[in-house]
Short mmCIF file of C-alpha atoms in Angstrom, two decimals:
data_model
loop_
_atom_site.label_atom_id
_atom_site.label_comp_id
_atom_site.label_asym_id
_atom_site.label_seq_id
_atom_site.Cartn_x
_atom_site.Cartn_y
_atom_site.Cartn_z
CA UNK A 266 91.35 82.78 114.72
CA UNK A 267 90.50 81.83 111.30
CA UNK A 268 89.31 84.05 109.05
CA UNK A 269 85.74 85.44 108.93
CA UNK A 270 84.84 87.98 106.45
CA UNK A 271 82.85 86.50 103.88
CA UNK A 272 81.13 89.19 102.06
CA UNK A 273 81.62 93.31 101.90
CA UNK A 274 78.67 95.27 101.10
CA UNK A 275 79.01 98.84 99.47
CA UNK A 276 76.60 101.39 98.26
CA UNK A 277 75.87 105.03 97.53
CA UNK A 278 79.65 105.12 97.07
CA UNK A 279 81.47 106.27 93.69
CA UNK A 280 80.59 103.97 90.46
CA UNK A 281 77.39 102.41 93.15
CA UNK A 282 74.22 103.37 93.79
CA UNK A 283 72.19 100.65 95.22
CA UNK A 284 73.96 98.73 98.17
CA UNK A 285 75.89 95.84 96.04
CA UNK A 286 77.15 92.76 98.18
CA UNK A 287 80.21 91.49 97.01
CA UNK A 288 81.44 88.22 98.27
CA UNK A 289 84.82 87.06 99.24
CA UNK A 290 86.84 83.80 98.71
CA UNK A 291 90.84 83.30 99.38
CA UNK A 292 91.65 84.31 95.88
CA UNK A 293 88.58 86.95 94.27
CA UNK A 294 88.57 88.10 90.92
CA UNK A 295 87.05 91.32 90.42
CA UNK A 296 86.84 91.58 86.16
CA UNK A 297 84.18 93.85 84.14
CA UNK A 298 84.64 96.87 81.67
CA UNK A 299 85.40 100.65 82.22
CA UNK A 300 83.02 102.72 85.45
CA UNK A 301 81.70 99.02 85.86
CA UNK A 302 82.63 99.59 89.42
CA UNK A 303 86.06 97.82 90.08
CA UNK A 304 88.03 100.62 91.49
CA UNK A 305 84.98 102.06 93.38
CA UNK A 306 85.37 98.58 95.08
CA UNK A 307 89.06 98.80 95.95
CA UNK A 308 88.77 102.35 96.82
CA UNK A 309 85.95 101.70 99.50
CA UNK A 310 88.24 99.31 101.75
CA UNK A 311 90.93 102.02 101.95
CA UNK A 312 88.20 104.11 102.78
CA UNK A 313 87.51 102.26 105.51
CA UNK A 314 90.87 101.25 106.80
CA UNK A 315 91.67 104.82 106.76
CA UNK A 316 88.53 105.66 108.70
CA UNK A 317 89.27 102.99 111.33
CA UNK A 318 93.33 103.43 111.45
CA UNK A 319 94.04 107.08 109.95
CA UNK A 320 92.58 109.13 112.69
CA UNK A 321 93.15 112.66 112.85
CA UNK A 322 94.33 115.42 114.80
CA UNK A 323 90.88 115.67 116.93
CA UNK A 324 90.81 111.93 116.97
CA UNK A 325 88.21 111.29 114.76
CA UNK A 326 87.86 108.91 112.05
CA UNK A 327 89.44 110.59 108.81
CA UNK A 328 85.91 110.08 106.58
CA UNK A 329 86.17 113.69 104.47
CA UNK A 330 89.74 111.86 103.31
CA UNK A 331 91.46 112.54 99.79
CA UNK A 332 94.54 110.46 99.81
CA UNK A 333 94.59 107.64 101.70
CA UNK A 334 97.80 106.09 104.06
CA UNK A 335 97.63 102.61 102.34
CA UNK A 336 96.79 104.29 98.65
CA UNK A 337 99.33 106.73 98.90
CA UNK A 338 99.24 109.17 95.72
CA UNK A 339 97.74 106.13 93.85
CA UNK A 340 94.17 106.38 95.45
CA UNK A 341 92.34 110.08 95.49
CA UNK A 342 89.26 109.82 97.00
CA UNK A 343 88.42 113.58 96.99
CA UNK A 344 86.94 114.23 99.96
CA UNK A 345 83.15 112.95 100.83
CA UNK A 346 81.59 114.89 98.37
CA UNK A 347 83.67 113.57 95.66
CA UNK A 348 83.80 109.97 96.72
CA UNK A 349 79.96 109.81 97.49
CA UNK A 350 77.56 109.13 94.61
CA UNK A 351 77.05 111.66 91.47
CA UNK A 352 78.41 113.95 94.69
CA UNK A 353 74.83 114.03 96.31
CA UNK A 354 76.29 115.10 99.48
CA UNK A 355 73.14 115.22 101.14
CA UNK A 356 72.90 110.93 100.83
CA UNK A 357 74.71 108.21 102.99
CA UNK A 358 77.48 105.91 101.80
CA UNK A 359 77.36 102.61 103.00
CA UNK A 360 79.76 100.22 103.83
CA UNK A 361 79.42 96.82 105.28
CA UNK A 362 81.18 93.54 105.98
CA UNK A 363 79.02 89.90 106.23
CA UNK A 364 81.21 87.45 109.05
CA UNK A 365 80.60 83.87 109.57
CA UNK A 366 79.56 82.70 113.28
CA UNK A 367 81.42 79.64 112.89
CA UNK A 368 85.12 81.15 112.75
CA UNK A 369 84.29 82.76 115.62
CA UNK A 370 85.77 82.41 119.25
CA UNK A 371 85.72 83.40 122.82
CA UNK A 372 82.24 85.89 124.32
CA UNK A 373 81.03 86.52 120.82
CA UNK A 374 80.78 83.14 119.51
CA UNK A 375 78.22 81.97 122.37
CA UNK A 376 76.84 85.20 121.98
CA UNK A 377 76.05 84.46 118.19
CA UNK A 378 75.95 80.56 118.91
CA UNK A 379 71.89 80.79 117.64
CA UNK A 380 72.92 82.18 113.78
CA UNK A 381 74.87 81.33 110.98
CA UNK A 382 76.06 84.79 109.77
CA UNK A 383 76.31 88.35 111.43
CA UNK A 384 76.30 91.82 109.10
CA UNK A 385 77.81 94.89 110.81
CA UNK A 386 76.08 97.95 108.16
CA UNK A 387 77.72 101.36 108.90
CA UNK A 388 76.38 104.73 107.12
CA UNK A 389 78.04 108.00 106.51
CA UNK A 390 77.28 111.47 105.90
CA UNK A 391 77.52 114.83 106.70
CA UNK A 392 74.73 116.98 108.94
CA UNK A 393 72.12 118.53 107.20
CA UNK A 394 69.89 121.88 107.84
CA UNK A 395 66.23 121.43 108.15
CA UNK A 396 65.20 121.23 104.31
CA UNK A 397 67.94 118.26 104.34
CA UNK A 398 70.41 120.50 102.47
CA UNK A 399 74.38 120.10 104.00
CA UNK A 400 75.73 122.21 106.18
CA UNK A 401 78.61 124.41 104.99
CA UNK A 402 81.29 123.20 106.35
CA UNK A 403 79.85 119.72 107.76
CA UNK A 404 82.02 116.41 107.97
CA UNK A 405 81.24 113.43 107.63
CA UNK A 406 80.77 111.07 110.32
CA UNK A 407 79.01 107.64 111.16
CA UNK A 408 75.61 108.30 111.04
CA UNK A 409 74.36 105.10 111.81
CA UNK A 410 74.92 101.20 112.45
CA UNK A 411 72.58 98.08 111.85
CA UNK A 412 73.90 94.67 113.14
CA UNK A 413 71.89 91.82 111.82
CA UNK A 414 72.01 88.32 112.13
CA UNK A 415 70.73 85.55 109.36
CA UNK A 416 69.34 88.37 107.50
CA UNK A 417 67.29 90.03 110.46
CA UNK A 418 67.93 93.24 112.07
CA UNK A 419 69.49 92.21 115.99
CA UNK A 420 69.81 95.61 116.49
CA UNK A 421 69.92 99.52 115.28
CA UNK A 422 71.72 102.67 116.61
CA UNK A 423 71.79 106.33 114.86
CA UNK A 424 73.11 110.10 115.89
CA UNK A 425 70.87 112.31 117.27
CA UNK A 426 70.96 115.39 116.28
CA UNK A 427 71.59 116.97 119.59
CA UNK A 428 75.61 115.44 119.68
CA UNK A 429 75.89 116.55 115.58
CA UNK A 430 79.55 117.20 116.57
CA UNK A 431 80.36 114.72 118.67
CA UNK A 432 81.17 110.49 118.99
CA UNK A 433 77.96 109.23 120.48
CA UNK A 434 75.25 107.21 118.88
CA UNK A 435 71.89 105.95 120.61
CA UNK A 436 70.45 102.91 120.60
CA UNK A 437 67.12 102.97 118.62
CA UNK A 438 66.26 99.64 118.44
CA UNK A 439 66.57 96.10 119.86
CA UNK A 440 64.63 92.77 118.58
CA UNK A 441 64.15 91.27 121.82
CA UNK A 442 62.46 88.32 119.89
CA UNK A 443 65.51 87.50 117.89
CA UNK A 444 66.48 84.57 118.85
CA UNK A 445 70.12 86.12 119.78
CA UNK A 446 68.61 87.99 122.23
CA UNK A 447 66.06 85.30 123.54
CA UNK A 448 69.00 83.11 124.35
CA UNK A 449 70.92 86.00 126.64
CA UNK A 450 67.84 86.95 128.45
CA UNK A 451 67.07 83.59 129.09
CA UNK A 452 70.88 82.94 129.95
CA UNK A 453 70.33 86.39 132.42
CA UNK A 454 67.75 84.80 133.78
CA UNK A 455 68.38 81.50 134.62
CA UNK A 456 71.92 82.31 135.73
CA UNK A 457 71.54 85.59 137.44
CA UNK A 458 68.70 85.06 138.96
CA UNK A 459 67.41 82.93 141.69
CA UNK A 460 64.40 81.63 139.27
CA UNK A 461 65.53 78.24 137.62
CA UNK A 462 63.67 79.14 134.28
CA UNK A 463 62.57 82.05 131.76
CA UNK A 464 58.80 81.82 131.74
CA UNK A 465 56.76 82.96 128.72
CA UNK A 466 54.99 85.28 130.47
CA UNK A 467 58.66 87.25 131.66
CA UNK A 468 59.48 87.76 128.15
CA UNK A 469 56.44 89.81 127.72
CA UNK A 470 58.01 92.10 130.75
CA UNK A 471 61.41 91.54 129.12
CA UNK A 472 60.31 93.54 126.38
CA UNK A 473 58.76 96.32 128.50
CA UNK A 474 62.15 96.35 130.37
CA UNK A 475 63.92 96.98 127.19
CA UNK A 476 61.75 99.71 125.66
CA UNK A 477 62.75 101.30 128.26
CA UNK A 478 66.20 100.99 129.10
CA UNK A 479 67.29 101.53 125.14
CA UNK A 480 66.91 105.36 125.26
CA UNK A 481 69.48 105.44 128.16
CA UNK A 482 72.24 103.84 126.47
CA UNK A 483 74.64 105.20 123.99
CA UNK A 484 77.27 104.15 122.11
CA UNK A 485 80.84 106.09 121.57
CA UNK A 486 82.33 105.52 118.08
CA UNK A 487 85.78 107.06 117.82
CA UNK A 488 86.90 105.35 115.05
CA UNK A 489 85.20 103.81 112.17
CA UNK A 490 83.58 100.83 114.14
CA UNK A 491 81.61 101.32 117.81
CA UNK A 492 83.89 101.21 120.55
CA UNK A 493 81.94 100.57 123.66
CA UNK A 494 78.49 100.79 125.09
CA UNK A 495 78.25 103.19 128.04
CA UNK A 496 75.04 104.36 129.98
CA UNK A 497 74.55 107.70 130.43
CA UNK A 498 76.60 109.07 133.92
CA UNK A 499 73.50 110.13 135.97
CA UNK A 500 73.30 106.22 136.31
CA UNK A 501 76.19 105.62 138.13
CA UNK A 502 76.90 102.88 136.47
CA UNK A 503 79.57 101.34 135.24
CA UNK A 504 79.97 98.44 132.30
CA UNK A 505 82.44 96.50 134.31
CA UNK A 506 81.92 92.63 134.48
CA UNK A 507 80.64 91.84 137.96
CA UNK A 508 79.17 89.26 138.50
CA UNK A 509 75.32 89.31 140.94
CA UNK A 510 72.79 86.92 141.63
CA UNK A 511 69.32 88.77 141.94
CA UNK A 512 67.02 87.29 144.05
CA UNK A 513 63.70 86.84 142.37
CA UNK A 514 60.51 86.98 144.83
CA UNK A 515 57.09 85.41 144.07
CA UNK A 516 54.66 88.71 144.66
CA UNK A 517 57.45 90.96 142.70
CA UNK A 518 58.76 88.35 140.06
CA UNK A 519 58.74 91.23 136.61
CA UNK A 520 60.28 93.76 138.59
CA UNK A 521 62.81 91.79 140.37
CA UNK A 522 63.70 90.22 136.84
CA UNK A 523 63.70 93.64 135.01
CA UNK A 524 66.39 94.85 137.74
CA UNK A 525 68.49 91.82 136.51
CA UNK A 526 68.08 92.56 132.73
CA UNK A 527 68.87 96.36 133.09
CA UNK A 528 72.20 95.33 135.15
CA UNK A 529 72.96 92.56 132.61
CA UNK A 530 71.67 93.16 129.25
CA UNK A 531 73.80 96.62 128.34
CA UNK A 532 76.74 94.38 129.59
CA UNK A 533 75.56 91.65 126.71
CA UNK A 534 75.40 94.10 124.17
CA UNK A 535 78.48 95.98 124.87
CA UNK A 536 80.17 92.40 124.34
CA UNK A 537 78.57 92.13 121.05
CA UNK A 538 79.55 95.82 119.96
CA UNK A 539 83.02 95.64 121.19
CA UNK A 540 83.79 91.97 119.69
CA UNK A 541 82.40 93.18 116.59
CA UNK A 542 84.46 95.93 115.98
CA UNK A 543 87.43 93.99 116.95
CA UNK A 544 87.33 91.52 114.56
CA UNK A 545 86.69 93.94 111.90
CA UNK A 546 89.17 96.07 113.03
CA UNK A 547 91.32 93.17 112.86
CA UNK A 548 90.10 92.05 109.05
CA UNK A 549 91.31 95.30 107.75
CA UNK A 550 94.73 95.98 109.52
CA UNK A 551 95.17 92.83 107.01
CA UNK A 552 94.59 95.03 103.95
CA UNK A 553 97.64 95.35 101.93
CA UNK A 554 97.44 97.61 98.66
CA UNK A 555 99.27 96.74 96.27
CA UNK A 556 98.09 99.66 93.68
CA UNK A 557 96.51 98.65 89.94
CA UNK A 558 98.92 96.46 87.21
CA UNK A 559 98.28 98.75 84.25
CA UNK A 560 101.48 97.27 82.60
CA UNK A 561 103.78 94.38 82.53
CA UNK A 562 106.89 94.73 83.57
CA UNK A 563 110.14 93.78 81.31
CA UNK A 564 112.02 90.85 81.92
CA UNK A 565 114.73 92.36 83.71
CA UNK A 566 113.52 95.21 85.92
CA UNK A 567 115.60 97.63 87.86
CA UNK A 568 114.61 99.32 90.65
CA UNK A 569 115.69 102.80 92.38
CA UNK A 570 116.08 103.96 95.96
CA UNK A 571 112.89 106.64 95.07
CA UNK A 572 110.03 106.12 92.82
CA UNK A 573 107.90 108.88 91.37
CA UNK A 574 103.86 108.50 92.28
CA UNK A 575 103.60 107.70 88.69
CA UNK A 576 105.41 104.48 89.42
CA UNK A 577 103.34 103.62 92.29
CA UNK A 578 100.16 103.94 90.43
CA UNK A 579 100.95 101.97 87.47
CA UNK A 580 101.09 99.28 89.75
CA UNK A 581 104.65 99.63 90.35
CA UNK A 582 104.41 98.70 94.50
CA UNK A 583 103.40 95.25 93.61
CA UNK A 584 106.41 94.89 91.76
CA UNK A 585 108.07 96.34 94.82
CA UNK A 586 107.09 94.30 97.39
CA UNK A 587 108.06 91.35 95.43
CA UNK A 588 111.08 92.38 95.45
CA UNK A 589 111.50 93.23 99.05
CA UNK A 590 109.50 90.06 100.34
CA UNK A 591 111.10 87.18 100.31
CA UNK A 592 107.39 85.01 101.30
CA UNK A 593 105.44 86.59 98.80
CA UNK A 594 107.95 86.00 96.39
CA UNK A 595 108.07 82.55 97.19
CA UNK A 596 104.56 82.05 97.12
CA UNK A 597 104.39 83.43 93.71
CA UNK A 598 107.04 81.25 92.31
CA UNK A 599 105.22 78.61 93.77
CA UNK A 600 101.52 79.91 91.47
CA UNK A 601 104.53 79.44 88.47
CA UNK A 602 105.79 76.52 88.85
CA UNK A 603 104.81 72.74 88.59
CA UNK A 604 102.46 72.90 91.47
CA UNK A 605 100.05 75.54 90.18
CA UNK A 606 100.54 77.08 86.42
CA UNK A 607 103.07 74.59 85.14
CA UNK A 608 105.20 77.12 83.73
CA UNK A 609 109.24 77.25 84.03
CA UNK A 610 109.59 80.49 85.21
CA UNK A 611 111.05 81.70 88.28
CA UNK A 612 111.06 85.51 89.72
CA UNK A 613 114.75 86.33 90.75
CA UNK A 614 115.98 89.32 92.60
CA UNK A 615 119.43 90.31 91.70
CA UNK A 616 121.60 93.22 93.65
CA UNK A 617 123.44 94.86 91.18
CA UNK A 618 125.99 97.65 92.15
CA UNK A 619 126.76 101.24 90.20
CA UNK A 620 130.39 101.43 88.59
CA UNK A 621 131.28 104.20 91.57
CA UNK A 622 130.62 101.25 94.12
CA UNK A 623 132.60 99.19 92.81
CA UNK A 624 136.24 100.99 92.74
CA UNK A 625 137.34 100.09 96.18
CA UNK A 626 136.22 96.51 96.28
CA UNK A 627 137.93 95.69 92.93
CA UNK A 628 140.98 97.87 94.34
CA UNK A 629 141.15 95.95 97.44
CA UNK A 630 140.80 92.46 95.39
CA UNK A 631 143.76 93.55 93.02
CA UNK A 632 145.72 94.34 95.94
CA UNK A 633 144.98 90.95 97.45
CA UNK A 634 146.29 88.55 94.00
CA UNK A 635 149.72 88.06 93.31
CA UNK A 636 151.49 90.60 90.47
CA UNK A 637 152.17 87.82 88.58
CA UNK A 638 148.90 86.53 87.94
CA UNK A 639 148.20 90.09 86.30
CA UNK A 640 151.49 90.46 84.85
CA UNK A 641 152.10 93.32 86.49
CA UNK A 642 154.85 94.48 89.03
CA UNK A 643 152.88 97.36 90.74
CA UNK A 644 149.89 96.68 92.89
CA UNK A 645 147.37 99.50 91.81
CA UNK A 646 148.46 102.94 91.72
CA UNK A 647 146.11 106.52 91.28
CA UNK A 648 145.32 107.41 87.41
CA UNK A 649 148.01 109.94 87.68
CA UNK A 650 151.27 107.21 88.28
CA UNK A 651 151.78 104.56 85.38
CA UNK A 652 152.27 101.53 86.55
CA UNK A 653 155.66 99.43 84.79
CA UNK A 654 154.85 96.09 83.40
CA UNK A 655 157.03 93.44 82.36
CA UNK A 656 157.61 94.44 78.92
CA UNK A 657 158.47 97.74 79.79
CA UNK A 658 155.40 99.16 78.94
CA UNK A 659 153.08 101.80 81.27
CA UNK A 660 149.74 102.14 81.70
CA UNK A 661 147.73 104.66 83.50
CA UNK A 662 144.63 103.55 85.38
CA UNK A 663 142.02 103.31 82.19
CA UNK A 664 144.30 100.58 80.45
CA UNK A 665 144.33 98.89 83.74
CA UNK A 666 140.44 98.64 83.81
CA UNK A 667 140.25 97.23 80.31
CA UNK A 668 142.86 94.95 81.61
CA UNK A 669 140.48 93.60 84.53
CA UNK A 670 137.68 93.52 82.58
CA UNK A 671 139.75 90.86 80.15
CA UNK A 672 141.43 89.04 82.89
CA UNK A 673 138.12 89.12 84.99
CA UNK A 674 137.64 85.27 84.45
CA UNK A 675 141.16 84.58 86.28
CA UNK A 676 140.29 86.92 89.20
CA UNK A 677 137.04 85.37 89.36
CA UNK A 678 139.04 81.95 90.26
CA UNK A 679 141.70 83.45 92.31
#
């Protein structure tokens, strides 16, 4: 599938106040001066991959979250009423991600075939009392979730206060006159139904139909993004795709067609919901953090088995995963050289070994030339035993190092 996320939107969160959309190319640059905002950017997607991927003991999404599994030590979030803005704990963060139809596939693109671009708007915040004060001891949670399509809300679901505690959001609001919607209750119609066309006058029962089925559906969110649409169990009903043809009689046409849209329709927008959240589910398991470049490195940079969190937030994993990834590597080399920036540099990785690690290899490759092409008539000995040379001469194991080293160019071509 090609890629699809064209634009984030964030607000209420850190350095923002107002919701800011930021878009998104293959290559962004994301400049401006101190508090401008930069970091409050960065720090929102690990937000959100942590929300959606993190979960916690009680499987919930991880929302009241301080340091995140991709940030590591380098991103502190401080908990909700840290990260949310000027701390106003009783406000809603929101975070949101623009797709384009067009890259697409399978149920959701014919689903979305009518518009161009699809926004999936989640909000967050904790429960609040009566005067709209928080609730000691309240986590956050997803409060609320607008899809809209081409700039117009498709659709609108919120907590109630009655499930406070628990992973269930209702439906408050369907545009039945979006032209999203037109198309699959015209599709439910025409195809489920024994009538060979959507009349005008069924739309206007359509929308009856729906005001009146949208209180009994719910939607479970476990994560950060909706998982599936369920109705509620007194129905009987199940979300499982069947397939029925409803036979639609002259004297009883609206009711015969509103049986067919309350079989079909939750079915529709389950697809939507569920597709959604897959795809951006999918966009951020991409994420990769690479923590901030606060200094360049020296020309020749050593690395150990350990680093320190200080290392890590000076932007020292980037460095890292060069280092240990031979593709991204190459890809940078590629930015330097002719192709891209022109430049003759190159970024080499080099194993180098301590002095410790090398005793038994050199031992074993002294053993394995001929005495004579070291002048010597022992083979290598402890530092304790001298070893004879030619002259008549001894020398204990530190002269025999010094030797190597000025001999190395002759064991180098043995």
């Amino acid at each position: 599938m090609s890629r699809c996320l064209t634009a984030l939107h964030v607000g209420n969160f850190k350095a923002f106040a107002d919701t800011q959309r930021i878009p998104l190319k293959p290559i962004t640059l994301i400049f401006g001066p101190n508090s401008a905002g930069k970091s409050s950017f960065i720090h929102s997607l690990a937000l959100a991959h942590e929300a959606q991927f993190g979960r916690d003991k009680r499987s919930l999404a991880r929302l009241d979250v301080y340091h995140t599994d991709i940030g590591g030590s380098s991103i502190d979030l401080g908990g909700f009423r840290q990260y949310v803005h000027r701390g106003q704990a009783n406000r809603r963060v929101e975070w949101g991600a623009e797709l384009t139809v067009a890259n697409l596939g399978g149920r959701l693109a014919q689903l979305l075939a009518p518009v161009n671009t699809i926004t999936v708007t989640l909000s967050l915040g904790i429960e609040l009392d009566d005067q709209d004060r928080p609730k000691p001891g309240a986590e956050p949670k997803v409060e609320a979730i607008d899809i809209s399509a081409d700039n117009a809300e498709l659709l609108r679901m919120s907590r109630r206060r009655s499930d406070a505690h628990g992973s269930l959001l209702r439906l408050d609001r369907l545009d039945a006159a979006h032209p999203v919607f037109r198309q699959v209750l015209k599709a439910i119609v025409e195809s489920a139904t024994t009538s060979e066309e959507m009349r005008p006058e069924d739309f206007e029962g359509a929308n009856a139909t729906i005001a009146d089925l949208l209180p009994e559906l719910q939607v479970r969110v476990e994560q950060l993004f909706p998982a599936a649409v369920e109705l509620p169990k007194a129905e009987g009903a199940e979300l499982s795709p069947v397939s029925l043809l409803f036979p639609i009689s002259k004297g009883n046409r609206r009711e015969d067609i509103a049986q067919a849209i309350r079989f079909y329709l939750p079915r529709a927008i389950n697809d939507l919901v569920k597709g959604l959240s897959e795809v951006l589910a999918d966009e951020l398991k991409r994420l990769q953090y690479l923590g901030p470049l606060r200094s360049f490195p020296p020309r020749h940079l050593a690395f150990a088995e350990y680093e320190d969190a200080n290392w890590y937030a000076g932007g020292g994993y980037a460095w890292d995963v060069m280092r240990r990834d031979d593709q991204v590597r190459e890809a940078v080399n590629s930015w330097l050289g002719s192709s891209k920036l022109q430049t003759r540099y190159k970024l080499v990785v080099r194993s180098l070994a301590a002095v410790d690690q090398l005793q038994e290899p050199i031992a074993n490759a002294l053993e394995s030339i001929p005495t004579d092409a070291l002048g010597l008539k022992a083979k290598f000995f402890d530092e304790q035993e001298p070893v004879s040379v030619d002259d008549g001469t001894y020398l204990t194991r530190p002269d025999i190092s010094h030797l190597v080293e000025s001999i190395y160019p002759e064991i180098r071509d043995t």
